Short mmCIF file of C-alpha atoms and ligand atoms in Angstrom, two decimals:
data_model
loop_
_atom_site.label_atom_id
_atom_site.label_comp_id
_atom_site.label_asym_id
_atom_site.label_seq_id
_atom_site.Cartn_x
_atom_site.Cartn_y
_atom_site.Cartn_z
CA MET P 508 -8.14 -23.27 -9.84
CA ASN P 509 -11.60 -24.72 -10.29
CA GLN P 510 -13.07 -24.57 -6.79
CA LEU P 511 -16.04 -26.64 -7.93
CA ILE P 512 -13.85 -29.67 -8.50
CA TYR P 513 -11.09 -28.90 -6.05
CA PHE P 514 -12.98 -29.11 -2.75
CA LYS P 515 -15.42 -31.86 -3.71
CA ASN P 516 -15.27 -34.64 -1.09
CA LYS P 517 -12.32 -32.99 0.64
CA LYS P 518 -12.37 -33.27 4.43
CA VAL P 519 -12.32 -29.85 5.97
CA LEU P 520 -12.17 -28.75 9.60
CA ILE P 521 -13.07 -25.18 10.50
CA THR P 522 -12.26 -23.94 13.99
CA GLY P 523 -14.54 -21.06 14.91
CA GLY P 524 -16.92 -22.55 12.33
CA LEU P 525 -20.07 -21.18 13.96
CA GLY P 526 -18.66 -17.67 13.92
CA PHE P 527 -19.04 -14.96 11.33
CA ILE P 528 -16.32 -15.77 8.79
CA GLY P 529 -16.12 -19.48 9.65
CA SER P 530 -19.82 -20.07 8.97
CA ASN P 531 -19.73 -18.19 5.66
CA LEU P 532 -16.75 -20.33 4.69
CA ALA P 533 -18.62 -23.46 5.77
CA ARG P 534 -21.63 -22.51 3.65
CA ARG P 535 -19.44 -22.06 0.59
CA LEU P 536 -17.56 -25.33 1.17
CA VAL P 537 -20.79 -27.27 1.60
CA GLY P 538 -21.91 -25.87 -1.76
CA LEU P 539 -18.63 -27.08 -3.26
CA GLY P 540 -19.24 -30.62 -2.00
CA ALA P 541 -16.67 -30.69 0.82
CA LYS P 542 -17.14 -32.77 3.97
CA VAL P 543 -17.18 -30.07 6.57
CA THR P 544 -16.71 -30.32 10.33
CA LEU P 545 -17.06 -27.27 12.56
CA VAL P 546 -15.46 -26.85 15.96
CA ASP P 547 -16.74 -24.01 18.08
CA SER P 548 -17.02 -23.37 21.81
CA LEU P 549 -20.03 -21.03 21.51
CA ILE P 550 -18.68 -18.82 24.29
CA PRO P 551 -21.50 -16.23 24.50
CA GLU P 552 -19.26 -13.15 24.29
CA TYR P 553 -17.84 -14.28 20.95
CA GLY P 554 -19.39 -14.40 17.48
CA GLY P 555 -20.51 -18.05 17.38
CA ASN P 556 -24.20 -18.54 16.62
CA LEU P 557 -26.09 -21.69 15.62
CA PHE P 558 -28.31 -19.59 13.37
CA ASN P 559 -25.22 -18.98 11.23
CA ILE P 560 -25.57 -22.51 9.86
CA ALA P 561 -29.35 -22.38 9.34
CA GLY P 562 -30.08 -24.29 6.14
CA ILE P 563 -26.83 -26.29 6.16
CA GLU P 564 -27.15 -27.83 9.63
CA ASP P 565 -27.79 -31.29 8.15
CA LYS P 566 -24.81 -31.01 5.82
CA VAL P 567 -22.08 -30.26 8.37
CA LYS P 568 -20.79 -31.99 11.50
CA VAL P 569 -20.77 -29.69 14.49
CA ASN P 570 -18.56 -30.30 17.48
CA ILE P 571 -19.14 -27.90 20.34
CA SER P 572 -15.73 -27.93 21.92
CA ASP P 573 -12.91 -25.64 22.80
CA VAL P 574 -9.67 -25.35 20.85
CA ARG P 575 -7.91 -25.12 24.21
CA ASP P 576 -8.89 -28.77 24.75
CA GLU P 577 -5.95 -30.63 23.28
CA PHE P 578 -7.62 -34.04 23.47
CA SER P 579 -10.63 -32.88 21.57
CA MET P 580 -8.44 -31.26 18.92
CA ARG P 581 -6.32 -34.40 18.68
CA TYR P 582 -9.43 -36.32 17.70
CA MET P 583 -10.78 -33.60 15.38
CA VAL P 584 -7.72 -33.03 13.17
CA GLN P 585 -7.18 -36.69 12.32
CA GLY P 586 -8.06 -37.57 8.73
CA GLN P 587 -8.72 -33.96 7.70
CA ASP P 588 -7.32 -32.58 4.43
CA TYR P 589 -7.66 -28.92 5.41
CA LEU P 590 -7.81 -26.91 8.59
CA PHE P 591 -9.20 -23.41 8.39
CA ASN P 592 -8.08 -22.10 11.73
CA LEU P 593 -10.40 -19.24 12.64
CA ALA P 594 -11.29 -19.74 16.31
CA GLY P 595 -10.25 -16.68 18.21
CA GLN P 596 -11.03 -14.10 20.82
CA THR P 597 -11.52 -11.00 18.65
CA SER P 598 -12.17 -8.11 21.03
CA HIS P 599 -9.23 -5.76 21.51
CA LEU P 600 -10.74 -4.23 24.63
CA ASP P 601 -11.53 -7.64 26.18
CA SER P 602 -7.91 -8.62 25.58
CA MET P 603 -6.82 -5.70 27.74
CA GLN P 604 -9.33 -6.44 30.49
CA ASP P 605 -8.78 -10.22 30.48
CA PRO P 606 -5.36 -10.73 28.90
CA PHE P 607 -4.91 -14.34 29.99
CA THR P 608 -7.99 -15.65 28.21
CA ASP P 609 -6.76 -14.00 25.05
CA LEU P 610 -3.35 -15.56 25.61
CA GLU P 611 -4.83 -19.04 26.09
CA ILE P 612 -7.00 -18.92 22.97
CA ASN P 613 -5.03 -16.82 20.49
CA CYS P 614 -1.57 -17.98 21.44
CA ARG P 615 -1.27 -21.16 23.54
CA ALA P 616 -4.13 -23.04 21.85
CA GLN P 617 -2.63 -22.25 18.44
CA LEU P 618 0.64 -23.88 19.42
CA SER P 619 -1.23 -26.87 20.79
CA ILE P 620 -3.30 -27.23 17.56
CA LEU P 621 -0.07 -27.22 15.54
CA GLU P 622 1.53 -29.80 17.83
CA VAL P 623 -1.51 -32.03 17.39
CA CYS P 624 -1.20 -31.65 13.60
CA ARG P 625 2.50 -32.44 13.74
CA ARG P 626 1.90 -35.63 15.68
CA TYR P 627 -1.37 -36.89 14.26
CA ASN P 628 -1.85 -35.36 10.80
CA PRO P 629 1.31 -33.81 9.34
CA ASN P 630 -0.16 -33.84 5.81
CA ILE P 631 -2.93 -31.38 6.68
CA LYS P 632 -2.91 -27.93 5.05
CA ILE P 633 -3.70 -25.02 7.36
CA VAL P 634 -4.93 -21.50 6.64
CA PHE P 635 -4.77 -19.25 9.69
CA ALA P 636 -6.95 -16.16 10.19
CA SER P 637 -4.57 -13.42 11.26
CA THR P 638 -5.27 -9.73 11.55
CA ARG P 639 -4.13 -6.29 10.46
CA GLN P 640 -4.13 -5.39 14.15
CA ILE P 641 -0.65 -6.83 14.55
CA TYR P 642 0.88 -3.96 12.54
CA GLY P 643 -0.22 -1.49 15.19
CA LYS P 644 -0.17 2.19 14.24
CA PRO P 645 1.02 2.31 10.61
CA GLU P 646 4.27 4.05 9.77
CA TYR P 647 3.29 4.29 6.14
CA LEU P 648 0.23 3.65 4.01
CA PRO P 649 -0.85 1.44 2.38
CA VAL P 650 0.61 -1.13 4.74
CA ASP P 651 2.35 -4.05 3.04
CA GLU P 652 3.53 -7.30 4.61
CA LYS P 653 7.05 -5.89 5.15
CA HIS P 654 5.74 -3.29 7.59
CA LEU P 655 7.06 -3.66 11.14
CA LEU P 656 4.83 -5.51 13.58
CA ARG P 657 4.17 -3.36 16.62
CA PRO P 658 0.85 -4.44 18.13
CA VAL P 659 -0.88 -1.89 20.34
CA ASP P 660 -2.90 -4.34 22.42
CA VAL P 661 -2.66 -7.80 23.99
CA ASN P 662 -4.84 -9.29 21.26
CA GLY P 663 -2.40 -8.08 18.61
CA ILE P 664 0.58 -9.64 20.39
CA ASN P 665 -1.14 -13.00 20.83
CA LYS P 666 -2.45 -13.08 17.24
CA MET P 667 1.06 -12.25 16.04
CA ALA P 668 2.47 -15.20 17.99
CA GLY P 669 -0.34 -17.45 16.74
CA GLU P 670 0.43 -16.46 13.18
CA TRP P 671 4.15 -17.07 13.53
CA TYR P 672 3.71 -20.48 15.11
CA HIS P 673 1.98 -21.45 11.88
CA ILE P 674 4.81 -20.13 9.73
CA LEU P 675 7.36 -21.80 12.01
CA TYR P 676 5.66 -25.19 11.75
CA ASN P 677 5.55 -24.78 7.98
CA ASN P 678 9.24 -23.91 7.79
CA VAL P 679 10.61 -26.35 10.35
CA TYR P 680 8.26 -29.34 10.16
CA GLY P 681 6.88 -28.97 6.64
CA ILE P 682 3.29 -28.72 7.88
CA ARG P 683 1.85 -26.65 5.08
CA ALA P 684 0.49 -23.46 6.59
CA CYS P 685 -0.12 -19.87 5.61
CA ALA P 686 -1.81 -16.84 7.15
CA LEU P 687 -4.20 -14.18 5.93
CA ARG P 688 -4.02 -10.83 7.67
CA LEU P 689 -7.64 -9.80 7.48
CA THR P 690 -8.70 -6.19 7.58
CA ASN P 691 -12.17 -5.10 8.76
CA THR P 692 -14.41 -7.84 7.46
CA TYR P 693 -18.17 -7.37 7.30
CA GLY P 694 -21.26 -9.06 5.94
CA PRO P 695 -24.14 -11.33 6.90
CA ARG P 696 -23.62 -13.31 10.14
CA MET P 697 -21.24 -10.82 11.75
CA ARG P 698 -21.77 -10.13 15.45
CA VAL P 699 -24.05 -7.10 15.79
CA LYS P 700 -25.05 -7.47 19.44
CA ASP P 701 -22.20 -5.21 20.54
CA ALA P 702 -18.95 -3.81 19.18
CA ARG P 703 -16.82 -6.76 20.36
CA GLN P 704 -16.17 -7.96 16.81
CA THR P 705 -16.43 -4.64 15.00
CA PHE P 706 -18.02 -1.24 15.52
CA LEU P 707 -19.76 -1.67 12.15
CA GLY P 708 -21.86 -4.54 13.50
CA LEU P 709 -23.20 -2.36 16.28
CA TRP P 710 -23.87 0.51 13.85
CA ILE P 711 -25.95 -1.81 11.66
CA ARG P 712 -27.90 -3.17 14.61
CA LEU P 713 -28.75 0.32 15.88
CA LEU P 714 -29.73 1.44 12.40
CA VAL P 715 -32.08 -1.53 11.94
CA GLU P 716 -33.58 -0.68 15.35
CA ASN P 717 -34.03 2.96 14.30
CA ASN P 718 -31.63 4.20 16.94
CA PRO P 719 -28.73 6.62 16.43
CA PHE P 720 -25.22 5.15 16.48
CA GLU P 721 -21.97 6.75 17.64
CA VAL P 722 -19.06 7.65 15.38
CA TRP P 723 -15.87 8.35 17.30
CA GLU P 724 -13.97 11.21 15.65
CA GLY P 725 -14.73 9.88 12.16
CA HIS P 726 -11.68 10.97 10.20
CA GLN P 727 -9.88 7.58 10.53
CA LEU P 728 -9.34 5.88 7.20
CA ARG P 729 -10.10 2.17 6.76
CA ASP P 730 -10.53 -0.51 4.12
CA PHE P 731 -13.21 -3.18 4.35
CA THR P 732 -13.55 -6.70 2.98
CA PHE P 733 -16.94 -8.21 2.26
CA VAL P 734 -17.09 -11.68 3.77
CA ASP P 735 -17.57 -13.49 0.43
CA ASP P 736 -14.33 -11.95 -0.77
CA ALA P 737 -12.59 -13.09 2.43
CA VAL P 738 -13.95 -16.61 1.84
CA ASP P 739 -12.49 -16.53 -1.70
CA ALA P 740 -9.09 -15.72 -0.19
CA PHE P 741 -9.29 -18.61 2.30
CA LEU P 742 -10.14 -21.07 -0.48
CA LEU P 743 -7.42 -19.79 -2.81
CA ALA P 744 -4.86 -19.97 -0.02
CA ALA P 745 -5.91 -23.53 0.87
CA ALA P 746 -5.90 -24.85 -2.67
CA ASN P 747 -2.66 -23.27 -3.79
CA GLU P 748 0.72 -24.71 -2.80
CA GLU P 749 2.30 -21.31 -3.56
CA SER P 750 0.77 -20.00 -0.36
CA ASN P 751 2.77 -22.32 1.93
CA GLY P 752 4.83 -20.41 4.48
CA HIS P 753 3.45 -17.06 3.32
CA ILE P 754 1.52 -14.27 4.95
CA PHE P 755 -0.91 -12.20 2.91
CA ASN P 756 -2.74 -8.96 3.55
CA LEU P 757 -6.35 -8.65 2.47
CA GLY P 758 -7.67 -5.21 1.69
CA ASP P 759 -9.80 -3.18 -0.64
CA LYS P 760 -9.05 -0.74 -3.42
CA ASP P 761 -11.43 1.79 -1.87
CA VAL P 762 -10.43 3.55 1.31
CA ILE P 763 -13.03 5.41 3.33
CA SER P 764 -13.17 7.56 6.46
CA LEU P 765 -15.44 6.33 9.23
CA LYS P 766 -17.64 9.40 8.87
CA ASP P 767 -18.06 8.76 5.14
CA LEU P 768 -18.79 5.13 5.96
CA ALA P 769 -21.53 6.25 8.37
CA ASP P 770 -23.00 8.49 5.65
CA LEU P 771 -22.87 5.64 3.13
CA LEU P 772 -24.64 3.33 5.55
CA ILE P 773 -27.38 5.87 6.09
CA LYS P 774 -27.71 6.35 2.33
CA THR P 775 -28.00 2.57 1.90
CA ASN P 776 -30.66 2.45 4.58
CA GLU P 777 -32.40 5.55 3.20
CA GLY P 778 -32.49 7.02 6.70
CA GLY P 779 -31.01 6.96 10.18
CA ARG P 780 -28.66 9.18 12.12
CA TYR P 781 -25.44 9.13 14.05
CA ILE P 782 -23.75 11.20 16.75
CA LEU P 783 -20.12 12.33 16.35
CA LYS P 784 -18.16 11.89 19.60
CA SER P 785 -14.58 11.89 20.74
CA PHE P 786 -12.91 8.58 21.57
CA PRO P 787 -13.54 7.02 24.99
CA THR P 788 -10.14 7.00 26.76
CA GLU P 789 -9.71 3.21 26.94
CA ARG P 790 -10.33 2.98 23.17
CA LYS P 791 -8.10 5.88 22.24
CA GLN P 792 -5.16 4.16 23.92
CA ILE P 793 -5.39 1.16 21.59
CA ASP P 794 -6.57 2.89 18.42
CA VAL P 795 -4.29 2.53 15.40
CA GLY P 796 -5.35 5.69 13.53
CA ASP P 797 -5.53 5.37 9.74
CA TYR P 798 -5.06 1.92 8.25
CA TYR P 799 -5.37 0.45 4.80
CA ALA P 800 -3.57 -2.44 3.22
CA ASP P 801 -1.50 -3.10 0.17
CA TYR P 802 -2.88 -6.45 -1.01
CA SER P 803 -0.78 -6.75 -4.16
CA LEU P 804 1.10 -9.82 -2.84
CA ILE P 805 -1.96 -12.06 -2.65
CA HIS P 806 -3.11 -10.63 -5.97
CA SER P 807 0.13 -11.50 -7.73
CA LYS P 808 0.71 -14.89 -6.05
CA LEU P 809 -2.82 -16.27 -5.76
CA GLY P 810 -4.85 -14.02 -8.05
CA TRP P 811 -7.12 -12.71 -5.27
CA LYS P 812 -8.81 -9.36 -5.43
CA PRO P 813 -11.96 -8.07 -3.78
CA LYS P 814 -15.05 -8.19 -5.99
CA ILE P 815 -17.89 -6.72 -3.95
CA PRO P 816 -17.92 -2.90 -3.73
CA LEU P 817 -18.54 -1.46 -0.28
CA GLN P 818 -21.95 0.00 -1.05
CA GLU P 819 -23.20 -3.31 -2.45
CA GLY P 820 -21.78 -5.25 0.49
CA LEU P 821 -23.39 -2.88 2.98
CA ALA P 822 -26.76 -3.23 1.23
CA ILE P 823 -26.55 -7.06 1.37
CA THR P 824 -25.54 -6.93 5.04
CA TYR P 825 -28.22 -4.46 5.97
CA ALA P 826 -30.93 -6.50 4.19
CA PHE P 827 -29.77 -9.63 6.07
CA TYR P 828 -30.16 -7.99 9.48
CA ARG P 829 -33.46 -6.39 8.62
CA GLU P 830 -34.74 -9.93 8.13
CA HIS P 831 -32.84 -11.83 10.83
CA LEU P 832 -31.88 -9.37 13.58
CA GLU P 833 -33.81 -11.30 16.26
CA HIS P 834 -31.33 -14.20 15.96
CA TYR P 835 -28.36 -11.95 16.69
CA LEU P 836 -29.48 -10.13 19.85
N1 NAD I 1188 -14.03 -10.01 11.44
C1 NAD I 1188 -12.93 -9.31 11.23
O1 NAD I 1188 -13.00 -8.14 10.83
C2 NAD I 1188 -11.57 -9.91 11.47
C3 NAD I 1188 -10.45 -9.10 11.26
C4 NAD I 1188 -9.18 -9.63 11.49
C5 NAD I 1188 -9.04 -10.95 11.91
N2 NAD I 1188 -10.13 -11.72 12.12
C6 NAD I 1188 -9.91 -13.10 12.60
O2 NAD I 1188 -10.75 -14.00 11.91
C7 NAD I 1188 -11.16 -15.05 12.79
C8 NAD I 1188 -12.65 -15.20 12.73
O3 NAD I 1188 -13.22 -13.98 13.17
P1 NAD I 1188 -14.76 -13.66 13.07
O4 NAD I 1188 -14.86 -12.25 12.67
O5 NAD I 1188 -15.48 -14.70 12.29
O6 NAD I 1188 -15.15 -13.72 14.61
P2 NAD I 1188 -16.20 -14.64 15.37
O7 NAD I 1188 -16.13 -14.28 16.80
O8 NAD I 1188 -17.53 -14.56 14.72
O9 NAD I 1188 -15.60 -16.09 15.13
C9 NAD I 1188 -14.70 -16.68 15.99
C10 NAD I 1188 -15.32 -17.98 16.44
O10 NAD I 1188 -14.38 -18.65 17.25
C11 NAD I 1188 -15.08 -19.27 18.29
N3 NAD I 1188 -14.16 -19.45 19.40
C12 NAD I 1188 -13.57 -18.49 20.16
N4 NAD I 1188 -12.80 -19.04 21.09
C13 NAD I 1188 -12.90 -20.40 20.89
C14 NAD I 1188 -12.34 -21.50 21.55
N5 NAD I 1188 -11.51 -21.32 22.59
N6 NAD I 1188 -12.62 -22.73 21.10
C15 NAD I 1188 -13.45 -22.91 20.04
N7 NAD I 1188 -14.04 -21.89 19.39
C16 NAD I 1188 -13.76 -20.64 19.82
C17 NAD I 1188 -16.18 -18.30 18.65
O11 NAD I 1188 -17.25 -18.94 19.33
C18 NAD I 1188 -16.58 -17.80 17.28
O12 NAD I 1188 -17.63 -18.56 16.73
C19 NAD I 1188 -10.62 -14.69 14.18
O13 NAD I 1188 -9.50 -15.47 14.45
C20 NAD I 1188 -10.26 -13.23 14.07
O14 NAD I 1188 -9.16 -12.89 14.88
C21 NAD I 1188 -11.40 -11.23 11.92
#
């Protein structure tokens, strides 16, 4: 697939388009000549940030609205060729403390977006941003798409439902949709203010500020996807009819413990320190232990594989925040 030709002049809607992954996707699509519209509510606790579109602000349409607003979404989806559906509440802990907001955004709004597509734009193609979180505590590693879904928090349950509404609408109504189960994604424009999106964001912020960061236990194994690689997966999934009705894991060939990740980050930064601690109770209850994905399905069907090694991705991310941290606090 030649992305350069494929997305030129295509009409693309990105929900959550001012957020971390959505804005990186928008930047790539603008470069490919697509006509990009972003929908984002800019709720302060989430990852949306107008600075994420610095440099492309004149090349995208931005609609500050909420995906829970059916009338706004009805207007936005009409005439679009693609919907990258990334708007979401991402904090696992917030989903436990405020479960109904998570339900409204990650579950109910997803159904309402799909209904709007069914009624007003059934030819649209949708790629949904799902999450590894829905597997819960793995029974075996690496986790493939056949693994049981046993979410350990409210966010996981709602994302699981959101994902399956997409597959259902594909299967029953022929609205072409697929889902990517993202693993820990990192890179420029991630939320670093706090650990709501990912602990790694907060680590990077504290490191840039010359403060120690906390590593909880540290033996947990994880895989990480650099955001440009995640963007590749979204584009491949959108452009390829083979993806319709399918769910794909993203992952990385390298697996690393959180303590080794902390050491690597410090090596990249040429300095810094961290404190090893045990898990806070409310986190321990929803922790999934070791996780890494088998991503051979997306590799064989769509030809995706991660290209950016972790150390290189961390260096790019770190350099970004050394320059732009003030816009993310
Ligand atoms: N970053 C990761 O590691 C990761 C891992 C697994 C899944 N995901 C999924 O990928 C998607 C994007 O995540 P991200 O990391 O870019 O997070 P993010 O918080 O930066 O992006 C989500 C965006 O959605 C917007 N949003 C939230 N609720 C909204 C609403 N009701 N209406 C309109 N906009 C709303 C937020 O303002 C934000 O800009 C999410 O759906 C998330 O569940 C991310």
